Short mmCIF file of C-alpha atoms in Angstrom, two decimals:
data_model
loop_
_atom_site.label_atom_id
_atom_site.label_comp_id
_atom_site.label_asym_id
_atom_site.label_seq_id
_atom_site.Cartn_x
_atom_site.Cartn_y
_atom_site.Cartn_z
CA UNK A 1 35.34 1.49 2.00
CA UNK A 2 35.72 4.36 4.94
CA UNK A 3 33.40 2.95 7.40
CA UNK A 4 32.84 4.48 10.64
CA UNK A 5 35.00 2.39 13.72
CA UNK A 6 32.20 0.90 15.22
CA UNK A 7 31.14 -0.42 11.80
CA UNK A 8 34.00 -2.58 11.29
CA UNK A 9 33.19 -5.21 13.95
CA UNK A 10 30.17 -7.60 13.43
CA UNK A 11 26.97 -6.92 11.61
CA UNK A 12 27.79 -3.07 12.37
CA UNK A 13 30.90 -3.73 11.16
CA UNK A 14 29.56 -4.13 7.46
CA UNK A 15 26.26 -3.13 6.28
CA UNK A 16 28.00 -3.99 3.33
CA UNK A 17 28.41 -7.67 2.58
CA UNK A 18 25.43 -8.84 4.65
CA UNK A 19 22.70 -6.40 4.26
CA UNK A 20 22.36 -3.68 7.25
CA UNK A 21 23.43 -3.80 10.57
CA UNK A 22 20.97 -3.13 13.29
CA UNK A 23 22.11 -0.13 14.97
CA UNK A 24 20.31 3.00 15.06
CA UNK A 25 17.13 4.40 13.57
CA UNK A 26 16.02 7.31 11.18
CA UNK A 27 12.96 9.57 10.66
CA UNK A 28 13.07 12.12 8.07
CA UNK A 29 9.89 14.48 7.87
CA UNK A 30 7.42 13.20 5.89
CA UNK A 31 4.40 14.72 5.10
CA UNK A 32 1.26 12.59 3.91
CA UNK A 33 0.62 15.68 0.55
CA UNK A 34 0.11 14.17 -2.60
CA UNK A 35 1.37 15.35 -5.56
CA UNK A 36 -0.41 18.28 -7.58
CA UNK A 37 -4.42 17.71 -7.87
CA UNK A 38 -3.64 13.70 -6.36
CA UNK A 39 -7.04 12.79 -4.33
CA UNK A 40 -6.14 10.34 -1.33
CA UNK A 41 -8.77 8.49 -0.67
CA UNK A 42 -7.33 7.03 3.02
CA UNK A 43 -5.91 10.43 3.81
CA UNK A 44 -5.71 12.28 6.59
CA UNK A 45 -8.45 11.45 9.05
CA UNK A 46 -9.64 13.58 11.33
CA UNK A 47 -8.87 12.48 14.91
CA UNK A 48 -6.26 10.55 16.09
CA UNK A 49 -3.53 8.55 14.83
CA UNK A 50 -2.07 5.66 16.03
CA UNK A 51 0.83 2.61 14.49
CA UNK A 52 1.83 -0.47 16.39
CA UNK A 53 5.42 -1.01 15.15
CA UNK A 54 7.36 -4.58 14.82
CA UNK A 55 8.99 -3.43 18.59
CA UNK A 56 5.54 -4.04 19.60
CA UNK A 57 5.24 -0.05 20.41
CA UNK A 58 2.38 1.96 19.11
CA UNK A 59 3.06 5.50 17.89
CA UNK A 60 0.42 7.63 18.65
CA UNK A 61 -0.56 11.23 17.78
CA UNK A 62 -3.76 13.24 17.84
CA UNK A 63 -3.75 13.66 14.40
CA UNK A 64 -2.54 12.53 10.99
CA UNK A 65 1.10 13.23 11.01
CA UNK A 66 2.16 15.76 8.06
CA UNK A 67 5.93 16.32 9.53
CA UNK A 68 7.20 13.14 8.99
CA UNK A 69 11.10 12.32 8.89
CA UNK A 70 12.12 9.36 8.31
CA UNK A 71 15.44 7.20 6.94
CA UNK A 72 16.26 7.85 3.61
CA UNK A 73 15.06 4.25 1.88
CA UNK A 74 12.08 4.60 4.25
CA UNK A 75 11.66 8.33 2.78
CA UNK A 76 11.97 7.19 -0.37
CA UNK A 77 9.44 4.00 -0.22
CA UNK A 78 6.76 6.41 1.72
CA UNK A 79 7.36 8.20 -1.65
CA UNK A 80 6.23 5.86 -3.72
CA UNK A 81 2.97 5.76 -2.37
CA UNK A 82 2.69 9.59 -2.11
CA UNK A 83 3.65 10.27 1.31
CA UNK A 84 6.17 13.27 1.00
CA UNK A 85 8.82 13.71 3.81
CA UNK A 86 10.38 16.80 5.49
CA UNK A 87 13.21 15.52 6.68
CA UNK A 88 15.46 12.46 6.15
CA UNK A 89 18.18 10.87 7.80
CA UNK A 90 20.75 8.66 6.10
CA UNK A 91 22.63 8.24 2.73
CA UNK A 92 20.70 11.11 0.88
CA UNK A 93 23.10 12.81 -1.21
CA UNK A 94 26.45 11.85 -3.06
CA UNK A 95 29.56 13.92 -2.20
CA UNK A 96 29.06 16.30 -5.99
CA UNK A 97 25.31 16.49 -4.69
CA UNK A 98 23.29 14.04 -6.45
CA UNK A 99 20.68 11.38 -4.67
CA UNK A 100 22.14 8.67 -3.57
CA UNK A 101 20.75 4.91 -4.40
CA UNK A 102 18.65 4.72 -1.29
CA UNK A 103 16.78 8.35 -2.19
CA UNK A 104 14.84 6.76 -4.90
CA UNK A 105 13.25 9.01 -6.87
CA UNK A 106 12.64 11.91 -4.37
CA UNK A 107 14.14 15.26 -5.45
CA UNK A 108 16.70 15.38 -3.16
CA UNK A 109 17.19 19.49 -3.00
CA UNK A 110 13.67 19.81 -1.36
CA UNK A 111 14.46 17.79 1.24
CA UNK A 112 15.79 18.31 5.16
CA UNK A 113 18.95 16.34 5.54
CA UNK A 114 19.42 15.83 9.41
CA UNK A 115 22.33 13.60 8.93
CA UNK A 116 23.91 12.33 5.41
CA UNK A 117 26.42 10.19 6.77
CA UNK A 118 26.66 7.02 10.18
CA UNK A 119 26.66 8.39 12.83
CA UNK A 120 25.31 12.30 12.22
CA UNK A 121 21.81 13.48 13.56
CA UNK A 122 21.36 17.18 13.26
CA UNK A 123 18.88 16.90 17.05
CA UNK A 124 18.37 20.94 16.54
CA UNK A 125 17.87 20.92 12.82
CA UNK A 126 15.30 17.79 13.56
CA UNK A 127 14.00 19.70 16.63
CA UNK A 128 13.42 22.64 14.34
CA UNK A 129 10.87 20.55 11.89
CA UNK A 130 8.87 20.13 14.59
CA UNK A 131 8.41 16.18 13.87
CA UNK A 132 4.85 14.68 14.64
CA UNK A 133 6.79 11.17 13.88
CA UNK A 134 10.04 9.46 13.36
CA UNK A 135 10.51 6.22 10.88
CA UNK A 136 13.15 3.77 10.25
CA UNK A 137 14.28 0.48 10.10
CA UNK A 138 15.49 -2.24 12.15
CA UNK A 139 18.63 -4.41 11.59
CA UNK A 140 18.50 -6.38 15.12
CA UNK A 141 16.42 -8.12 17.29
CA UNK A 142 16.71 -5.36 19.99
CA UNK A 143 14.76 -3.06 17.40
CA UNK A 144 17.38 -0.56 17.19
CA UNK A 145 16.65 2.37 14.88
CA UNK A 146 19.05 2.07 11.75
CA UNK A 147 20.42 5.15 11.72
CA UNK A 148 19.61 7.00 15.21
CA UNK A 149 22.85 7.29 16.82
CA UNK A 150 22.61 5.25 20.13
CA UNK A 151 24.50 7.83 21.76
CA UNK A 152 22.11 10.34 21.02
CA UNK A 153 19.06 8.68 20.78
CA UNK A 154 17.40 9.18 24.45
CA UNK A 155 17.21 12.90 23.30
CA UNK A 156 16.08 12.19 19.98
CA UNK A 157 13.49 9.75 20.70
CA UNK A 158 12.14 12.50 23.35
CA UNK A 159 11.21 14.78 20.76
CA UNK A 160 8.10 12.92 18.66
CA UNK A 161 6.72 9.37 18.87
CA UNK A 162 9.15 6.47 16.49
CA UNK A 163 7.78 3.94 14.29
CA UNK A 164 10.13 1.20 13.77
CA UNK A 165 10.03 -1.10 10.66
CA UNK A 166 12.21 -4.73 10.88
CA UNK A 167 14.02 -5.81 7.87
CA UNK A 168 15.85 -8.42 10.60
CA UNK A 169 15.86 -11.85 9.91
CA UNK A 170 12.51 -12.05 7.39
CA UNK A 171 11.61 -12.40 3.74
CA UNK A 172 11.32 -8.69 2.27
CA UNK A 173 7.86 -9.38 1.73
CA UNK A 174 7.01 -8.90 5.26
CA UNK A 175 8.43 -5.24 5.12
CA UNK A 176 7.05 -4.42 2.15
CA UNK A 177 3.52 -5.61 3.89
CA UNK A 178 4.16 -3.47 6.76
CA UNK A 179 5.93 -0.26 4.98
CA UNK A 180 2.09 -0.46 2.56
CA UNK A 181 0.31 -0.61 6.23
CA UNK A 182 2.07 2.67 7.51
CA UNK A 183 1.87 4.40 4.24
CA UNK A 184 -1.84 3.72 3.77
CA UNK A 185 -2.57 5.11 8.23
CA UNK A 186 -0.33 8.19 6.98
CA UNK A 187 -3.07 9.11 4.10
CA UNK A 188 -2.16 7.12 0.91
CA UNK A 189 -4.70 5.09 -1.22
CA UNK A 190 -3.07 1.73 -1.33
CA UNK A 191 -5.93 0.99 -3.39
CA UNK A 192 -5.12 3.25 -6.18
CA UNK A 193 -4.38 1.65 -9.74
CA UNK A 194 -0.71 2.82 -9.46
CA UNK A 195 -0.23 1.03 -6.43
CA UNK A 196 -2.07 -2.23 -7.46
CA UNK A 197 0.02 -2.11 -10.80
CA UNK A 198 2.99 -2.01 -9.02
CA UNK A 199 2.23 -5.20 -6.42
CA UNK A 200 1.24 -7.19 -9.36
CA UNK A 201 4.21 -6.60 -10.74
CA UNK A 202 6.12 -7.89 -7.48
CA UNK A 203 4.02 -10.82 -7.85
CA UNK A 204 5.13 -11.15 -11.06
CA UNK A 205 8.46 -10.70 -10.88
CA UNK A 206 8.53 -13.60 -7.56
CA UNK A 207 7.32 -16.12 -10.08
CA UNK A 208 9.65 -15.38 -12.85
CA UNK A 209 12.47 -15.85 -10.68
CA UNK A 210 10.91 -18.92 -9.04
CA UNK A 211 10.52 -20.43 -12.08
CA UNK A 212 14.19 -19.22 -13.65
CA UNK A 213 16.18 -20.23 -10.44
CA UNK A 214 14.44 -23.58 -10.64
CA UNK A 215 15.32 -24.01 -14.53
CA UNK A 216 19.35 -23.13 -13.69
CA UNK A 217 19.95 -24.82 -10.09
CA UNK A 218 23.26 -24.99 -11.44
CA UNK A 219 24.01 -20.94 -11.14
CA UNK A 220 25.83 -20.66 -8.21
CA UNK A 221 25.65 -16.34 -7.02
CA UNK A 222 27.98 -15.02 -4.58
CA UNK A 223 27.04 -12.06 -2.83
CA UNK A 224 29.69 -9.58 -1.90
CA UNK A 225 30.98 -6.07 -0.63
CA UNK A 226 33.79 -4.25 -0.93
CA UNK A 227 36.10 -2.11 0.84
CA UNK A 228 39.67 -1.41 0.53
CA UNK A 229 41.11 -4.10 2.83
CA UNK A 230 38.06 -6.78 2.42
CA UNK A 231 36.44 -9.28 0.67
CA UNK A 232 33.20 -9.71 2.45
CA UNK A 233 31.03 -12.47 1.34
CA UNK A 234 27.11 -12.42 2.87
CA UNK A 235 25.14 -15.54 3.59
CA UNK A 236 21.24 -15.41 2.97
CA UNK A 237 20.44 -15.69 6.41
CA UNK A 238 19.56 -12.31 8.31
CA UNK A 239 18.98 -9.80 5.27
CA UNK A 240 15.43 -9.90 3.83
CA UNK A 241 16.25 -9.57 0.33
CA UNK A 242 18.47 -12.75 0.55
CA UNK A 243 16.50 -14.75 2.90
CA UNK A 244 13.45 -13.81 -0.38
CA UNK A 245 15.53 -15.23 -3.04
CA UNK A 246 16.86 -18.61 -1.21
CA UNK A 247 13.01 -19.13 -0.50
CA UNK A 248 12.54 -18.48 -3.86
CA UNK A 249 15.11 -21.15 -5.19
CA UNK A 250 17.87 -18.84 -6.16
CA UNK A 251 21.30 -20.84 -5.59
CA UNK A 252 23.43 -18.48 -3.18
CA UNK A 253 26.73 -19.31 -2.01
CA UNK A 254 27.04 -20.20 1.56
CA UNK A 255 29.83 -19.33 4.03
CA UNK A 256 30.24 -21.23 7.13
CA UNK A 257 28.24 -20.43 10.06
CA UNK A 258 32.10 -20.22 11.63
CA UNK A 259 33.28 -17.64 9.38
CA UNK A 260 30.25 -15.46 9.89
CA UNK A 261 30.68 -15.45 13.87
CA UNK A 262 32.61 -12.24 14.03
CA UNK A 263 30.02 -10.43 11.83
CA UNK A 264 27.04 -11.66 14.20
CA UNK A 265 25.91 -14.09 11.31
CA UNK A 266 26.13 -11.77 8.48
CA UNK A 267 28.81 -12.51 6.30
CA UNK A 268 32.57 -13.62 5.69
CA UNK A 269 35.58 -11.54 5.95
CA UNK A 270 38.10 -12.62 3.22
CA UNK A 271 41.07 -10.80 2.50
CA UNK A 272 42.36 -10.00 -0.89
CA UNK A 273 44.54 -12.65 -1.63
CA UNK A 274 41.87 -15.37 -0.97
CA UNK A 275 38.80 -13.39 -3.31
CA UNK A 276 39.25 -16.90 -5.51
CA UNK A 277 37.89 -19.05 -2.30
CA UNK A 278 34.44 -19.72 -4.06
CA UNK A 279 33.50 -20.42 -7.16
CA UNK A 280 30.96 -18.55 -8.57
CA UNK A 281 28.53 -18.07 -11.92
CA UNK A 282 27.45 -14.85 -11.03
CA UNK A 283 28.52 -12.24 -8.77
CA UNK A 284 26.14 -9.55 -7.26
CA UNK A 285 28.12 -6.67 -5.45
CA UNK A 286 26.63 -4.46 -3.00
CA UNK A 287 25.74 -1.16 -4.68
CA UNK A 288 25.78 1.36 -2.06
CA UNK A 289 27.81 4.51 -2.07
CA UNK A 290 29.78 2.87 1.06
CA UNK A 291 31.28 -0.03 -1.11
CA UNK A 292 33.96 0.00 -3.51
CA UNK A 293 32.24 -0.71 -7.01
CA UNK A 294 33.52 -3.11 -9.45
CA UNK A 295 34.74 0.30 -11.99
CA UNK A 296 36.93 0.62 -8.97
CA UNK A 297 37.81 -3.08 -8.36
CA UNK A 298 38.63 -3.72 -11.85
CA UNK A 299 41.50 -1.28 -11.39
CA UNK A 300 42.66 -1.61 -8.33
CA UNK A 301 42.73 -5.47 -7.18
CA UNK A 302 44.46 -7.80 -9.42
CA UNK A 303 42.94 -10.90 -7.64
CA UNK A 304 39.33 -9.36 -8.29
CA UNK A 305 40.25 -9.75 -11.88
CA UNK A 306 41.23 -13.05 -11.97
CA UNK A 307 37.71 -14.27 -10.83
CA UNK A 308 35.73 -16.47 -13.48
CA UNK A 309 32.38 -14.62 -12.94
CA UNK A 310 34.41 -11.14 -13.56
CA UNK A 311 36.22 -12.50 -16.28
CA UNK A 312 32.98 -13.50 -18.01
CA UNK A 313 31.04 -10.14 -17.44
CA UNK A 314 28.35 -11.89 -14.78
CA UNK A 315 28.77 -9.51 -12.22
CA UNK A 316 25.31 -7.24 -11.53
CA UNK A 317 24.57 -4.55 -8.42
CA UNK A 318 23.04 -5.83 -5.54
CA UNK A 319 20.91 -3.08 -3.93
CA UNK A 320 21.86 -4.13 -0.64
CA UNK A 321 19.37 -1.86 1.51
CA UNK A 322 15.91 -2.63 -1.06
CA UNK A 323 13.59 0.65 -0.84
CA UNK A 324 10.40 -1.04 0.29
CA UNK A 325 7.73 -0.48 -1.80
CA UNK A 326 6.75 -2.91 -4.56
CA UNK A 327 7.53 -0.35 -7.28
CA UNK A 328 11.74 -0.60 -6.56
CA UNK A 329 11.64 -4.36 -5.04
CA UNK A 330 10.03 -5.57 -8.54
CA UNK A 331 12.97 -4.46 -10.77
CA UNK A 332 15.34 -5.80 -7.76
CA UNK A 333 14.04 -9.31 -8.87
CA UNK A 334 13.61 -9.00 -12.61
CA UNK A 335 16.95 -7.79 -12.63
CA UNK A 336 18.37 -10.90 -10.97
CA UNK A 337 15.79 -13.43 -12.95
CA UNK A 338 17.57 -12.21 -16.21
CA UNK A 339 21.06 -12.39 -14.88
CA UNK A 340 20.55 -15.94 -13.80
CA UNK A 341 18.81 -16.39 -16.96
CA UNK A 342 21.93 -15.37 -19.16
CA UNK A 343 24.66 -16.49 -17.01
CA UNK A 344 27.24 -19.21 -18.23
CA UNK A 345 27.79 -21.79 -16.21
CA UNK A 346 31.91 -21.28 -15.38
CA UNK A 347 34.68 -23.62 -15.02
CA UNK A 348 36.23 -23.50 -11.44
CA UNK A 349 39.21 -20.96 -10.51
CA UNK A 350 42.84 -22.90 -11.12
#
């Protein structure tokens, strides 16, 4: 996987086998409109706006903000609950010009790309949508904006208030909590049946697996990226999908705390020729455009082959960077319930 330099060293290093890195932010343009005839019950106040963010910073404008931009995922999750962006920074579109995973379901053509790829912010083509606001996540403790070149970001920050959202080192409820609370100050009725629907669900879907990791303690899942030269295996601590499914009784495989020093605490670097180091009922691979998919491992790495879990067909995506709304995290765990549900239990590699 072409990664940018500063990427392959620690947590930066590989967003891929641990979850995200926490460098940089995003804001893409959002606007708080609702789809044709939609009535928004929390929208839009008159007078001013204001969000305290998890840096403990509050955002503050004199009105609603309609020219959002934000990171892609948090684009895409704003989405969900009707908030329409402007601009977006972030793994947006594919390289033959289709959304990428993190999009979601926004239409992708109607929408301000300021940067597609690490390490590209467009500052004039952002200056140019006049941004009330600028969202993203957090991968750190520092509260970095995922995303926001650091190089850059004195001048972007300049240009419009930021509203930073931490996926560090918590269950992905808690950003799911706090992406609702921004979407619902930014004009969308949180209250709405759609929206209520969709939590149950979440709720739903926690208890399944609860109850399905619980029946089959004995389904060991190995979580894992791919690039050309590595292996990398993440442990749950760190990423808040991960962190959500150990609480939840889900069996991950666990590197050593030494072997995840270099990444910061992330994940395990293994090369090729020691893949078959754990043994594993079920492998979920990181599914973002960065990482080499399995189509691609299958044919290209022998000793990816050879593994039991491949072997048997118990290999699923793991949507590494979740969009945070409960609509796209409840799939995320039904997904997983059934996998562990239908996995064989595997004899160990030779």
């Amino acid at each position: 996987m072409s990664q940018p330099r500063s990427l392959q060293l620690s947590r930066r290093g590989m967003l891929a086998a641990g979850g995200a890195l926490g460098l940089t932010a995003v804001l893409a343009a959002c606007g708080s409109e609702k789809k044709d005839g939609e009535k928004k019950d929390g929208a839009a106040k008159a007078g001013p706006w204001s969000f305290k963010d998890d840096r403990g910073k509050t955002a503050e404008r004199e009105a609603t903000p309609k020219n959002i931009v934000a990171f892609t995922g948090v684009a895409a999750a704003l989405f969900d609950y009707g908030i329409e962006c402007k601009g977006v920074f972030g793994p947006t579109k594919t390289k033959d010009g289709k959304a990428d995973v993190q999009a979601g379901d926004m239409d992708v053509s109607k929408l301000t790309v300021i940067g597609n790829e690490w390490g590209r912010f467009n500052i004039e083509k952002y200056a140019g949508l006049a941004p009330d606001v600028l969202i993203s996540t957090m991968f750190d403790a520092k509260g970095t904006l995922w995303y926001v070149p650091e190089e850059s970001s004195d001048k972007i920050l300049k240009l419009a208030p930021s509203v930073g959202i931490s996926v560090y080192d918590r269950q992905m409820t808690q950003p799911l909590q706090r992406i609702l609370a921004l979407a619902e100050s930014l004009g969308a009725d949180v209250r709405s049946d759609k929206v209520v629907k969709a939590k149950k669900r979440f709720e739903d879907a926690s208890e399944r697996l609860r109850k399905v990791a619980k029946a089959h303690k004995d389904i060991k899942v190995l979580v894992g990226s791919a690039s050309q030269d590595l292996f990398y295996v993440s442990g749950s601590d760190l990423s808040a999908d991960l962190e959500y499914f150990k609480a939840l009784g889900v069996n991950i495989i666990e590197p050593p705390e030494k072997a995840k020093k270099a990444s910061g605490g992330w994940f395990e670097n293994l090369s090729w020729e020691n893949v078959d180091q754990y043994d594993a009922d079920l492998i979920m691979m990181d599914n973002r455009t960065s990482a080499l998919q399995p189509a691609v491992l299958d044919e290209s790495k022998p000793t990816w082959r050879k593994l039991p879990a491949v072997k048997a067909g118990q290999v699923i995506p793991r949507v590494t960077e979740p969009i945070f709304s409960y609509a796209k995290c409840a799939p995320i765990l039904e997904d997983l319930a059934d996998a562990i549900e239908k996995a064989k239990k595997l004899k160990k590699s030779a």
